[in-house]
Every structure is written in structure tokens, then in C-alpha cells.
Coordinates of N, CA and C in Angstrom, one line a residue:
M11 N -12.8 45.0 44.8 CA -12.9 44.0 43.8 C -11.5 43.3 43.6
V12 N -10.4 44.1 44.0 CA -9.1 43.5 43.8 C -9.0 42.4 44.9
K13 N -9.4 42.8 46.1 CA -9.3 41.7 47.3 C -10.2 40.5 47.0
L14 N -11.4 40.7 46.5 CA -12.2 39.6 46.1 C -11.6 38.8 45.0
Y15 N -11.0 39.5 44.1 CA -10.4 38.8 43.0 C -9.4 37.8 43.4
M16 N -8.5 38.3 44.5 CA -7.4 37.5 45.0 C -8.0 36.3 46.0
V17 N -9.1 36.4 46.5 CA -9.7 35.4 47.4 C -10.3 34.3 46.6
F18 N -11.2 34.7 45.5 CA -11.7 33.7 44.8 C -10.9 33.2 43.8
P19 N -11.3 31.8 43.4 CA -10.4 31.2 42.3 C -10.4 32.1 41.1
D20 N -9.3 32.1 40.5 CA -9.1 33.1 39.3 C -10.1 32.6 38.1
F21 N -10.2 31.4 37.8 CA -10.7 30.9 36.6 C -12.2 31.3 36.7
F22 N -12.8 31.5 38.1 CA -14.2 31.9 38.1 C -14.4 33.2 37.4
F23 N -13.5 34.1 37.5 CA -13.5 35.4 37.0 C -13.3 35.5 35.5
Q24 N -12.5 34.3 35.1 CA -12.2 34.1 33.7 C -13.5 33.5 32.8
V25 N -14.4 32.8 33.6 CA -15.4 32.0 32.9 C -16.8 32.7 33.0
F26 N -17.2 33.1 34.2 CA -18.4 33.6 34.6 C -18.4 35.2 34.5
V27 N -19.4 35.7 33.8 CA -19.7 37.2 33.8 C -20.6 37.5 34.9
Q28 N -20.4 38.4 35.8 CA -21.3 38.5 36.9 C -22.1 39.8 36.7
P29 N -23.5 39.6 36.7 CA -24.2 40.9 36.8 C -24.4 41.1 38.4
P30 N -24.7 42.4 38.8 CA -24.6 42.8 40.2 C -25.3 41.8 41.1
A31 N -26.4 41.3 40.9 CA -27.2 40.4 41.8 C -26.4 39.2 41.8
A32 N -25.8 38.5 40.9 CA -25.0 37.3 40.9 C -23.7 37.6 41.6
L33 N -23.2 38.7 41.5 CA -22.0 39.1 42.3 C -22.2 39.1 43.7
A34 N -23.4 39.6 44.1 CA -23.8 39.8 45.6 C -23.8 38.4 46.1
V35 N -24.4 37.4 45.4 CA -24.6 35.9 45.9 C -23.1 35.4 46.1
V36 N -22.3 35.7 45.1 CA -21.0 35.2 45.3 C -20.2 35.8 46.5
I37 N -20.3 37.0 46.8 CA -19.8 37.6 48.0 C -20.2 37.1 49.2
L38 N -21.5 36.7 49.3 CA -22.0 36.1 50.5 C -21.5 34.9 50.7
I39 N -21.4 34.1 49.6 CA -20.8 32.7 49.7 C -19.4 32.6 50.2
I40 N -18.8 33.5 49.5 CA -17.2 33.6 49.9 C -17.2 34.1 51.4
K41 N -18.0 34.8 51.9 CA -18.0 35.3 53.4 C -18.4 34.3 54.4
F42 N -19.5 33.5 54.1 CA -19.9 32.5 55.1 C -19.5 31.1 54.8
V43 N -19.3 30.7 53.6 CA -18.7 29.3 53.4 C -17.6 29.3 52.4
P44 N -16.5 29.9 52.7 CA -15.4 29.9 51.8 C -14.8 28.6 51.5
E45 N -14.9 27.7 52.3 CA -14.3 26.3 52.3 C -14.8 25.6 51.0
I46 N -16.1 25.9 50.5 CA -16.7 25.1 49.4 C -16.4 26.0 48.0
C47 N -15.8 27.1 48.1 CA -15.8 27.8 46.9 C -14.6 27.5 46.0
H48 N -13.8 26.5 46.4 CA -12.6 26.1 45.5 C -13.0 24.7 44.8
T49 N -14.1 24.4 44.7 CA -14.5 23.2 44.0 C -15.2 23.5 42.7
E50 N -14.7 22.9 41.5 CA -15.3 23.2 40.2 C -16.7 22.8 40.2
D51 N -17.3 21.7 40.8 CA -18.6 21.3 40.8 C -19.5 22.5 41.4
F52 N -19.0 23.0 42.6 CA -19.7 24.0 43.2 C -19.8 25.3 42.3
L53 N -18.8 25.6 41.6 CA -18.9 26.7 40.8 C -19.9 26.6 39.6
F54 N -19.7 25.3 39.1 CA -20.6 25.0 38.1 C -22.1 25.1 38.3
N55 N -22.4 24.4 39.4 CA -23.7 24.5 40.0 C -24.2 25.7 40.4
L56 N -23.5 26.5 40.8 CA -23.8 28.0 41.1 C -24.0 28.7 39.9
A57 N -23.2 28.7 38.9 CA -23.4 29.4 37.7 C -24.8 29.0 37.0
V58 N -25.1 27.8 37.2 CA -26.4 27.4 36.7 C -27.5 27.8 37.4
K59 N -27.5 27.9 38.8 CA -28.6 28.2 39.6 C -28.9 29.8 39.4
I60 N -27.8 30.5 39.5 CA -28.0 31.9 39.4 C -28.1 32.4 37.9
K61 N -27.8 31.7 37.1 CA -27.9 31.9 35.6 C -27.0 33.0 35.1
V62 N -25.7 32.7 35.6 CA -24.8 33.9 35.4 C -24.5 33.9 33.9
I63 N -24.4 32.8 33.2 CA -24.3 32.9 31.8 C -25.3 31.8 31.1
S64 N -25.8 32.0 29.8 CA -26.6 31.3 29.1 C -26.2 31.6 27.6
L65 N -25.3 30.6 27.2 CA -24.6 30.8 26.0 C -25.4 30.1 24.6
A66 N -25.1 28.8 24.8 CA -25.9 27.9 23.7 C -27.3 28.1 23.9
K67 N -28.0 28.2 22.7 CA -29.5 28.6 22.6 C -30.4 27.3 23.2
Q68 N -30.1 26.0 22.7 CA -30.7 25.1 23.2 C -29.8 23.8 23.3
L69 N -30.2 22.8 24.1 CA -29.5 21.6 24.5 C -29.4 20.7 23.3
F70 N -30.6 20.4 22.8 CA -30.7 19.5 21.8 C -31.4 19.9 20.5
F71 N -31.1 19.4 19.3 CA -31.8 19.6 18.1 C -33.3 19.1 18.3
Q72 N -33.4 18.0 18.8 CA -34.7 17.1 19.0 C -34.7 16.3 20.2
K73 N -35.8 15.8 20.8 CA -35.8 15.1 22.0 C -36.0 13.6 21.9
E74 N -36.3 13.0 20.8 CA -36.7 11.6 20.8 C -35.5 10.8 20.7
L75 N -34.3 11.2 19.9 CA -33.4 10.3 19.6 C -32.1 10.7 20.7
V76 N -31.2 9.9 20.7 CA -29.9 10.2 21.4 C -29.2 10.9 20.5
E77 N -28.5 12.0 20.7 CA -28.0 12.9 19.9 C -26.5 13.2 20.1
A78 N -25.8 13.1 19.1 CA -24.4 13.4 19.3 C -24.0 14.8 18.5
G79 N -23.4 15.6 19.1 CA -22.8 16.9 18.3 C -21.5 16.6 17.8
C80 N -21.3 17.2 16.7 CA -20.0 17.0 16.0 C -19.2 18.3 15.5
D81 N -18.1 18.5 15.6 CA -17.5 19.8 15.2 C -16.1 19.5 14.9
E82 N -15.3 20.3 14.3 CA -13.9 20.1 14.0 C -13.3 21.3 14.5
A83 N -11.8 21.4 14.4 CA -10.9 22.5 14.8 C -9.7 22.5 13.9
G84 N -9.2 23.5 13.3 CA -8.1 23.7 12.7 C -8.2 23.5 11.0
R85 N -9.4 23.8 10.6 CA -9.7 23.5 9.2 C -8.9 24.5 8.3
G86 N -8.6 25.7 8.9 CA -8.3 26.9 8.1 C -6.7 27.0 8.4
C87 N -6.0 26.2 9.1 CA -4.6 26.4 9.4 C -3.6 26.1 8.3
L88 N -2.5 26.6 8.5 CA -1.4 26.4 7.3 C -0.5 25.1 7.9
A89 N -0.7 24.9 9.1 CA 0.2 23.6 9.6 C -0.6 22.9 10.7
G90 N -0.3 21.6 10.8 CA -0.8 20.7 11.9 C -2.1 20.0 11.4
P91 N -2.7 19.1 12.2 CA -3.8 18.4 11.9 C -5.0 19.0 11.9
V92 N -6.1 18.4 11.4 CA -7.4 18.9 11.7 C -8.0 17.9 12.7
V93 N -8.7 18.3 13.8 CA -9.2 17.4 14.9 C -10.8 17.6 14.9
A94 N -11.4 16.6 15.0 CA -12.8 16.6 15.2 C -13.2 15.8 16.5
A95 N -14.3 16.4 17.0 CA -14.9 15.7 18.3 C -16.4 15.4 18.3
A96 N -16.8 14.3 19.0 CA -18.2 14.0 18.9 C -18.6 13.8 20.3
V97 N -19.7 14.4 20.8 CA -20.1 14.5 22.3 C -21.6 14.2 22.3
I98 N -22.0 13.2 23.2 CA -23.3 13.0 23.6 C -23.5 13.6 25.0
L99 N -24.3 14.6 25.1 CA -24.6 15.1 26.6 C -25.9 14.5 27.1
P100 N -25.9 14.3 28.4 CA -27.1 13.9 29.0 C -28.2 14.9 29.1
K101 N -29.6 14.2 29.2 CA -30.6 15.1 29.2 C -30.6 16.2 30.1
G102 N -30.1 15.9 31.4 CA -30.2 16.7 32.5 C -29.0 17.8 32.5
F103 N -28.2 17.8 31.3 CA -26.9 18.7 31.3 C -27.4 20.0 31.2
H104 N -26.7 20.9 31.8 CA -27.1 22.5 31.7 C -26.1 22.9 30.5
K105 N -26.7 23.8 29.7 CA -26.1 24.4 28.7 C -25.4 25.6 28.9
Y106 N -25.4 26.0 30.1 CA -24.9 27.5 30.5 C -23.4 27.4 30.4
L107 N -22.7 26.4 30.4 CA -21.2 26.5 30.5 C -20.6 26.4 29.0
V108 N -21.5 26.0 28.0 CA -20.9 25.7 26.7 C -21.3 26.9 25.7
D109 N -20.4 27.0 24.7 CA -20.5 28.0 23.7 C -19.5 27.7 22.5
D110 N -19.7 28.3 21.4 CA -18.7 27.9 20.3 C -17.3 28.3 20.8
S111 N -16.5 27.4 20.6 CA -15.1 27.5 21.3 C -14.3 28.8 20.9
K112 N -14.8 29.3 19.6 CA -14.3 30.6 19.3 C -14.6 31.7 20.1
A113 N -15.7 31.7 20.7 CA -16.2 32.8 21.6 C -15.5 32.7 22.9
L114 N -14.9 31.8 23.4 CA -14.3 31.5 24.7 C -12.7 31.9 24.7
N115 N -12.3 32.4 25.8 CA -10.9 32.4 25.8 C -10.1 31.1 26.2
H116 N -8.8 31.0 26.2 CA -8.2 29.6 26.5 C -8.6 29.1 27.9
K117 N -8.6 29.9 28.9 CA -9.0 29.4 30.2 C -10.3 28.9 30.3
Q118 N -11.1 29.7 29.7 CA -12.7 29.3 29.6 C -12.9 27.9 29.0
R119 N -12.0 27.8 27.8 CA -12.3 26.5 27.1 C -11.7 25.2 27.9
L120 N -10.6 25.5 28.8 CA -10.1 24.4 29.4 C -10.9 23.9 30.7
V121 N -11.6 24.9 31.4 CA -12.6 24.8 32.4 C -13.8 23.9 31.9
A122 N -14.3 24.5 30.7 CA -15.5 24.0 29.9 C -15.2 22.5 29.5
A123 N -13.9 22.3 28.9 CA -13.7 20.9 28.4 C -13.7 20.0 29.6
K124 N -13.2 20.2 30.6 CA -13.2 19.4 31.7 C -14.4 19.1 32.3
M125 N -15.4 20.1 32.4 CA -16.7 19.9 32.7 C -17.5 18.9 31.7
I126 N -17.2 19.1 30.5 CA -18.0 18.4 29.3 C -17.6 16.9 29.5
K127 N -16.2 16.7 29.6 CA -15.8 15.2 29.6 C -16.2 14.6 30.9
K128 N -16.4 15.2 32.0 CA -17.0 14.8 33.2 C -18.3 14.4 33.2
R129 N -19.1 15.1 32.5 CA -20.6 14.9 32.5 C -21.2 14.4 31.4
A130 N -20.4 14.3 30.3 CA -20.8 13.7 29.0 C -21.3 12.2 29.0
V131 N -22.4 11.8 28.4 CA -22.7 10.4 28.2 C -21.5 9.7 27.5
A132 N -21.0 10.3 26.5 CA -19.8 9.7 25.7 C -19.3 10.8 25.0
W133 N -17.9 10.8 24.8 CA -17.2 11.8 24.0 C -16.0 11.2 23.2
A134 N -15.6 11.5 22.1 CA -14.6 11.1 21.5 C -13.7 12.2 20.7
V135 N -12.5 12.0 20.4 CA -11.9 12.9 19.6 C -10.9 12.2 18.6
S136 N -10.7 12.8 17.4 CA -9.8 12.0 16.5 C -9.0 13.2 15.7
V137 N -8.0 12.6 15.2 CA -7.0 13.4 14.5 C -6.7 12.9 13.0
V138 N -6.7 13.9 12.0 CA -6.2 13.5 10.7 C -5.0 14.6 10.2
D139 N -3.9 14.0 10.0 CA -2.7 14.7 10.0 C -2.6 15.6 8.7
N140 N -1.6 16.5 8.7 CA -1.4 17.3 7.5 C -1.1 16.6 6.2
E141 N -0.4 15.5 6.2 CA -0.2 14.8 5.0 C -1.3 14.2 4.4
T142 N -2.2 13.7 5.1 CA -3.6 13.2 4.6 C -4.4 14.4 4.2
I143 N -4.4 15.5 4.8 CA -5.1 16.7 4.3 C -4.6 17.1 2.9
D144 N -3.3 16.9 2.7 CA -2.8 17.3 1.4 C -3.2 16.3 0.2
K145 N -3.3 15.1 0.7 CA -3.6 14.1 -0.1 C -5.1 14.1 -0.6
I146 N -6.0 14.3 0.4 CA -7.5 14.2 0.1 C -8.1 15.5 0.2
N147 N -7.6 16.6 0.6 CA -8.1 17.9 0.7 C -8.9 18.2 2.2
I148 N -9.0 19.2 2.5 CA -9.3 19.7 3.9 C -11.0 19.1 4.2
L149 N -11.7 19.6 3.1 CA -13.1 19.0 3.4 C -13.2 17.5 3.7
K150 N -12.7 16.7 2.9 CA -12.7 15.2 3.0 C -12.1 14.9 4.4
A151 N -10.9 15.7 4.6 CA -10.2 15.3 6.0 C -11.0 15.5 7.2
S152 N -11.7 16.7 7.2 CA -12.5 17.1 8.3 C -13.7 16.1 8.4
I153 N -14.3 15.7 7.4 CA -15.4 14.6 7.6 C -14.9 13.4 8.0
A154 N -13.7 13.0 7.4 CA -13.2 11.6 7.9 C -12.8 11.8 9.4
A155 N -12.4 12.9 9.8 CA -12.0 12.9 11.3 C -13.3 12.9 12.1
M156 N -14.4 13.5 11.6 CA -15.6 13.3 12.3 C -16.2 12.0 12.3
H157 N -16.1 11.2 11.1 CA -16.5 9.8 11.2 C -15.7 9.1 12.2
L158 N -14.4 9.3 12.3 CA -13.4 8.5 13.3 C -13.8 8.8 14.6
A159 N -14.2 10.1 15.0 CA -14.8 10.3 16.3 C -16.0 9.7 16.7
I160 N -16.9 9.7 15.7 CA -18.3 8.9 15.9 C -18.0 7.6 16.1
H161 N -17.0 6.9 15.3 CA -16.8 5.4 15.5 C -16.3 5.0 16.8
Q162 N -15.6 6.1 17.5 CA -15.0 5.8 18.8 C -16.0 6.1 20.0
L163 N -17.1 6.6 19.7 CA -18.2 6.9 20.8 C -18.5 5.5 21.4
T164 N -18.6 5.4 22.8 CA -19.0 4.2 23.5 C -20.4 3.9 23.5
K165 N -21.3 5.0 23.0 CA -22.8 4.9 23.0 C -23.1 5.2 21.6
T166 N -23.8 4.4 21.0 CA -24.3 4.8 19.6 C -25.3 5.8 19.4
P167 N -25.3 6.9 18.8 CA -26.4 7.9 18.8 C -27.4 7.5 17.7
G168 N -28.5 8.0 18.0 CA -29.6 8.1 16.9 C -29.6 9.2 15.9
L169 N -28.9 10.3 16.4 CA -28.8 11.3 15.2 C -27.6 12.1 15.5
L170 N -26.9 12.5 14.5 CA -25.7 13.5 14.5 C -26.1 14.8 14.0
V171 N -25.8 15.7 15.0 CA -25.9 17.3 14.5 C -24.5 17.8 14.2
I172 N -24.3 18.2 13.0 CA -23.2 18.6 12.5 C -23.1 20.2 12.3
D173 N -21.9 20.7 12.7 CA -21.7 22.1 12.6 C -21.3 22.3 11.0
G174 N -22.2 23.1 10.3 CA -21.8 23.4 9.0 C -22.9 23.0 8.0
N175 N -22.6 23.2 6.7 CA -23.7 23.0 5.8 C -23.5 21.6 4.9
Y176 N -22.4 20.7 5.3 CA -22.2 19.6 4.3 C -21.6 18.5 5.3
F177 N -22.0 17.4 5.0 CA -21.6 16.1 5.8 C -21.7 14.8 4.9
V178 N -20.8 13.9 4.9 CA -21.1 12.7 4.4 C -21.7 11.6 5.2
K179 N -22.8 11.1 5.0 CA -23.5 10.1 5.8 C -22.7 9.1 6.4
Y180 N -22.9 9.1 7.7 CA -22.3 8.1 8.5 C -23.0 6.8 8.4
P181 N -22.6 5.6 8.3 CA -23.3 4.5 8.0 C -24.3 4.3 9.2
G182 N -25.5 4.1 9.0 CA -26.6 3.6 10.0 C -27.2 4.8 10.9
I183 N -26.7 6.0 10.6 CA -27.0 7.1 11.6 C -27.5 8.2 10.8
S184 N -28.6 8.8 11.1 CA -29.0 9.9 10.3 C -28.3 11.2 10.8
H185 N -28.2 12.3 10.0 CA -27.6 13.5 10.5 C -28.4 14.8 10.1
K186 N -28.0 15.8 10.7 CA -28.6 17.0 10.5 C -27.5 18.3 10.5
C187 N -27.3 18.9 9.4 CA -26.3 19.7 9.4 C -27.0 21.2 9.7
I188 N -26.1 22.0 10.5 CA -26.7 23.2 11.2 C -25.7 24.3 10.9
V189 N -25.8 25.3 10.1 CA -24.9 26.4 9.9 C -24.8 27.2 11.1
G190 N -23.5 27.2 11.7 CA -23.4 28.1 13.0 C -24.0 27.2 14.1
G191 N -24.0 26.0 14.0 CA -24.5 25.1 15.0 C -23.8 25.1 16.3
D192 N -22.5 25.5 16.4 CA -21.8 25.5 17.6 C -22.2 26.8 18.4
A193 N -23.0 27.7 18.0 CA -23.5 28.8 18.7 C -24.9 28.5 19.0
I194 N -25.6 27.4 18.5 CA -26.9 27.0 18.7 C -27.3 25.8 19.6
I195 N -26.7 24.7 19.2 CA -26.8 23.4 19.9 C -25.7 23.2 21.1
A196 N -26.0 23.0 22.1 CA -25.1 22.7 23.2 C -24.0 21.6 22.8
S197 N -24.6 20.4 22.3 CA -23.6 19.4 21.9 C -22.7 19.7 20.9
I198 N -23.1 20.5 20.0 CA -22.1 20.9 19.0 C -21.1 21.9 19.7
A199 N -21.6 22.8 20.4 CA -20.7 23.7 21.1 C -19.6 22.9 21.9
A200 N -20.2 21.8 22.5 CA -19.2 20.9 23.5 C -18.2 20.3 22.5
A201 N -18.5 19.9 21.3 CA -17.7 19.2 20.4 C -16.7 20.1 19.9
S202 N -17.0 21.3 19.8 CA -16.0 22.3 19.4 C -15.1 22.6 20.3
I203 N -15.4 22.7 21.6 CA -14.5 23.0 22.7 C -13.6 22.0 22.9
I204 N -14.0 20.6 22.8 CA -13.2 19.4 23.0 C -12.3 19.4 21.9
A205 N -12.7 19.6 20.6 CA -11.7 19.5 19.4 C -10.8 20.6 19.5
K206 N -11.1 21.8 20.0 CA -10.2 23.1 19.9 C -9.1 22.8 21.2
T207 N -9.5 22.3 22.2 CA -8.5 22.3 23.4 C -7.6 21.2 23.1
Y208 N -8.1 20.0 22.3 CA -7.2 18.9 22.1 C -6.2 19.4 21.0
R209 N -6.7 20.0 20.0 CA -5.8 20.6 18.9 C -4.7 21.5 19.6
D210 N -5.1 22.5 20.3 CA -4.3 23.6 20.7 C -3.1 22.8 21.6
A211 N -3.5 21.8 22.3 CA -2.4 21.1 23.1 C -1.4 20.4 22.0
L212 N -1.9 19.9 21.0 CA -1.0 19.2 19.9 C -0.1 20.2 19.5
M213 N -0.6 21.3 19.0 CA 0.2 22.5 18.5 C 1.2 23.0 19.3
V214 N 1.0 23.0 20.7 CA 1.9 23.3 21.6 C 3.1 22.4 21.7
E215 N 2.8 21.1 21.6 CA 3.9 20.0 21.6 C 4.5 20.2 20.3
M216 N 4.0 20.6 19.2 CA 4.9 20.7 17.9 C 5.5 22.0 18.1
H217 N 5.2 22.9 18.7 CA 5.9 24.1 18.8 C 7.1 23.9 19.5
E218 N 7.2 23.0 20.4 CA 8.6 22.6 21.2 C 9.4 22.1 20.1
E219 N 9.0 21.4 19.2 CA 9.8 20.9 18.0 C 10.4 21.9 17.1
Y220 N 9.4 22.8 16.8 CA 9.8 24.0 15.7 C 9.3 25.1 16.3
P221 N 10.0 25.7 17.4 CA 9.5 27.0 17.9 C 9.5 28.3 17.1
Q222 N 10.3 28.2 15.9 CA 10.4 29.4 15.2 C 9.0 29.9 14.5
Y223 N 8.1 29.0 14.6 CA 6.7 29.5 13.8 C 5.8 30.0 14.7
G224 N 6.0 30.0 16.1 CA 5.1 30.7 17.1 C 3.8 29.7 17.3
W225 N 3.8 28.4 17.1 CA 2.5 27.8 17.1 C 1.9 27.6 18.6
D226 N 2.7 28.0 19.5 CA 2.1 28.0 20.9 C 1.2 29.2 21.1
H227 N 1.3 30.2 20.1 CA 0.4 31.3 20.3 C -0.7 31.2 18.9
N228 N -0.1 31.1 17.7 CA -1.0 31.1 16.6 C -1.7 29.6 16.2
K229 N -1.2 28.7 16.9 CA -1.7 27.5 16.7 C -1.8 27.1 15.1
G230 N -1.0 27.3 14.4 CA -0.8 27.0 13.0 C -1.5 27.9 12.1
Y231 N -2.3 28.8 12.6 CA -3.1 29.7 11.7 C -2.1 30.7 10.9
G232 N -2.5 31.2 9.8 CA -1.6 32.0 9.0 C -1.6 33.5 9.6
T233 N -0.9 33.7 10.7 CA -0.8 35.1 11.1 C 0.4 35.6 10.4
L234 N 0.7 36.9 10.5 CA 1.8 37.6 10.0 C 3.1 37.0 10.5
F235 N 3.0 36.9 11.8 CA 4.4 36.1 12.3 C 4.6 34.7 11.8
H236 N 3.7 33.9 11.5 CA 3.8 32.6 11.0 C 4.3 32.6 9.6
R237 N 3.6 33.6 8.8 CA 3.9 33.8 7.4 C 5.4 34.1 7.2
K238 N 5.9 35.1 7.9 CA 7.1 35.7 8.0 C 8.1 34.5 8.3
A239 N 7.7 33.8 9.3 CA 8.7 32.7 9.8 C 8.8 31.6 8.6
I240 N 7.7 31.3 7.7 CA 7.9 30.5 6.6 C 8.9 31.0 5.8
S241 N 8.8 32.4 5.4 CA 9.8 33.0 4.4 C 11.1 33.0 5.0
E242 N 11.4 33.0 6.3 CA 12.8 33.0 6.7 C 13.3 31.6 7.1
H243 N 12.5 30.8 7.5 CA 13.0 29.4 8.0 C 12.5 28.3 6.9
G244 N 11.8 28.5 6.0 CA 11.3 27.4 5.3 C 10.1 26.8 5.9
L245 N 9.8 25.5 5.3 CA 8.8 24.7 5.9 C 9.2 23.6 6.8
S246 N 8.2 23.3 7.7 CA 8.4 22.2 8.6 C 7.6 20.8 7.9
P247 N 7.9 19.7 8.6 CA 7.1 18.5 8.1 C 5.6 18.7 8.4
Y248 N 5.2 19.6 9.3 CA 3.9 19.7 9.7 C 3.0 20.7 8.7
H249 N 3.7 21.4 8.0 CA 3.0 22.4 7.0 C 2.0 21.7 5.9
R250 N 1.0 22.3 5.7 CA 0.2 21.7 4.6 C 0.7 22.2 3.4
R251 N 1.1 21.4 2.5 CA 1.7 21.8 1.1 C 0.8 22.4 0.2
T252 N -0.5 22.2 0.3 CA -1.4 22.5 -0.7 C -2.2 23.8 -0.3
F253 N -1.9 24.2 1.0 CA -2.5 25.6 1.3 C -1.7 26.6 1.1
S254 N -2.4 27.8 0.5 CA -1.6 29.1 0.1 C -1.5 29.9 1.5
P255 N -0.4 30.4 1.8 CA 0.8 30.7 1.1 C 1.9 29.7 1.0
V256 N 1.6 28.5 1.7 CA 2.5 27.5 1.8 C 2.8 27.0 0.4
S257 N 1.9 26.9 -0.4 CA 2.1 26.3 -1.8 C 2.7 27.4 -2.7
D258 N 2.5 28.6 -2.4 CA 3.1 29.7 -3.2 C 4.5 29.7 -2.7
Y259 N 5.0 29.5 -1.6 CA 6.4 29.4 -1.1 C 7.1 28.3 -1.8
I260 N 6.3 27.0 -2.0 CA 6.9 25.9 -2.8 C 7.3 26.3 -4.2
Q261 N 6.2 26.9 -4.8 CA 6.4 27.3 -6.2 C 7.6 28.3 -6.3
M262 N 7.7 29.1 -5.4 CA 8.9 30.2 -5.5 C 10.1 29.4 -5.4
E263 N 10.3 28.4 -4.5 CA 11.4 27.7 -4.3 C 11.8 27.0 -5.5
I264 N 10.9 26.5 -6.2 CA 11.1 25.7 -7.4 C 11.4 26.6 -8.6
F265 N 10.8 27.7 -8.6 CA 11.1 28.6 -9.7 C 12.6 29.3 -9.5
Q266 N 13.1 29.5 -8.2 CA 14.4 29.8 -7.9 C 15.6 28.9 -8.4
E267 N 15.1 27.5 -8.2 CA 16.1 26.5 -8.7 C 16.4 26.6 -10.1

């Protein structure tokens, strides 16, 4: 297994879980046609054909209308923006590579995001910064980000499928809210992956500016390390002032004055 791991591309083992029969197929392919094993398209098609993974339960909510899945990332963070994505998948798209972004590790999300962007009919991502979040609240900011992403799509969908239980109607397009939709509908799962990978990259950039908060690892979430860093170093311009414990820190500073 160690030798096989060294020969075959690392991300294949990160993305695909091999049952014995599937692993046998992989071994045969490596042995007889190793030159084609280094292409992502080949790996994707192989995973589909041998059904190594099958994560999202269904491709679309319905079949009559062009459908865009929408989801956001970063809603519960103490710092940074909220990011939303909208994705229209083609009818022939295989759902085996996508799942709720939270169920995938970093390498899996990067590979999946690349596949989604390559095969999607249309996709778009939008960002609402922390200052706007503080002004209008995180729920309104999340919905605003979704609206912005939908507006940027190069193809107009006939239906929006939204992860969650609440959404403000986008002009001229019907929508359906689905609780836990990122684990059910492939287009929502795809949107969650696009939003998450885009936001993660933004937080790594912000980490370069403010490395004391560990955003390259916690991505702005309220980990113990992050909370301790706030206590030791104070706040950055990217922190959400209306979020506890950030707001608690501000009140404490005012009280001490």
C-alpha cells in the first residue's frame, strides 16, 4: 500500500475512498496504463464509473427548470467576510464528487472546486465584508451575498435552491429552501464548495496581514486560539464588532476606560 500510495497521485487517496473491488481496478490501471493516471479528468471519470463515492443524494430538486444551487460560507465566523456562491450544473453532471463542503477536507474541496468550475453551466461567487455584516446583520448579509452571486450568473436559472430555511425572493426567479440542502442536492453542495474554498483563500490572505489570529487555520472561526489572540492583541479591522465575544471585548475595553 505504501508503494501504491507513492506511485498514484496523492489527491486520489485524499478524495476517493476505495472499496476492495475499486482498489483492484485502480491497481490494474496503474500497472497497464500508468501514463493516463495523472489526469484529473481520468480520475473523475474513473470514480464515476466504478462508483467509488456517491455523496449528494440527488442532482436536482426538479427536472423541468434550469436550477441554480446557492449556499454561503463564513456565517458564524468572528472575522472576515461572508461569501456566497451560485452554481448551475449540467444535466449530465455526475453527483459523485460533491458533498457538503464541511464533510470534505481541504484537499478534497480544492479538487472538487476545480471540477465544478470546469463542468458547471455557470457559477459565480460574491463577498460581503465584515463592516457590512455589522451594519445590516449576518442573515441579511448572507442573503445579500447570495443575491449578488445569482446576479453574476451568465445564465438565468428558472429555480433557485437555497440551503437553509429562509431566503428573500430574488426578483423574477422562484426559489425553494431546503434545510440541510448541501447534503441532499448536488448543485447546493457545489455552491457550498465554491463558497468555502473562495473564502478560505481570502482568510489566508488576511492571515498574511494579521498572522497573530491564526486565520490560516481557523479561517476566522471562534477557536480557543483565536479568542485568546483577541484578548492578547486586540481587534483587527476585519473582526465583526457585533459578534460575541468580539462585542464583549469592546464592552470590556470601554468599561476599563
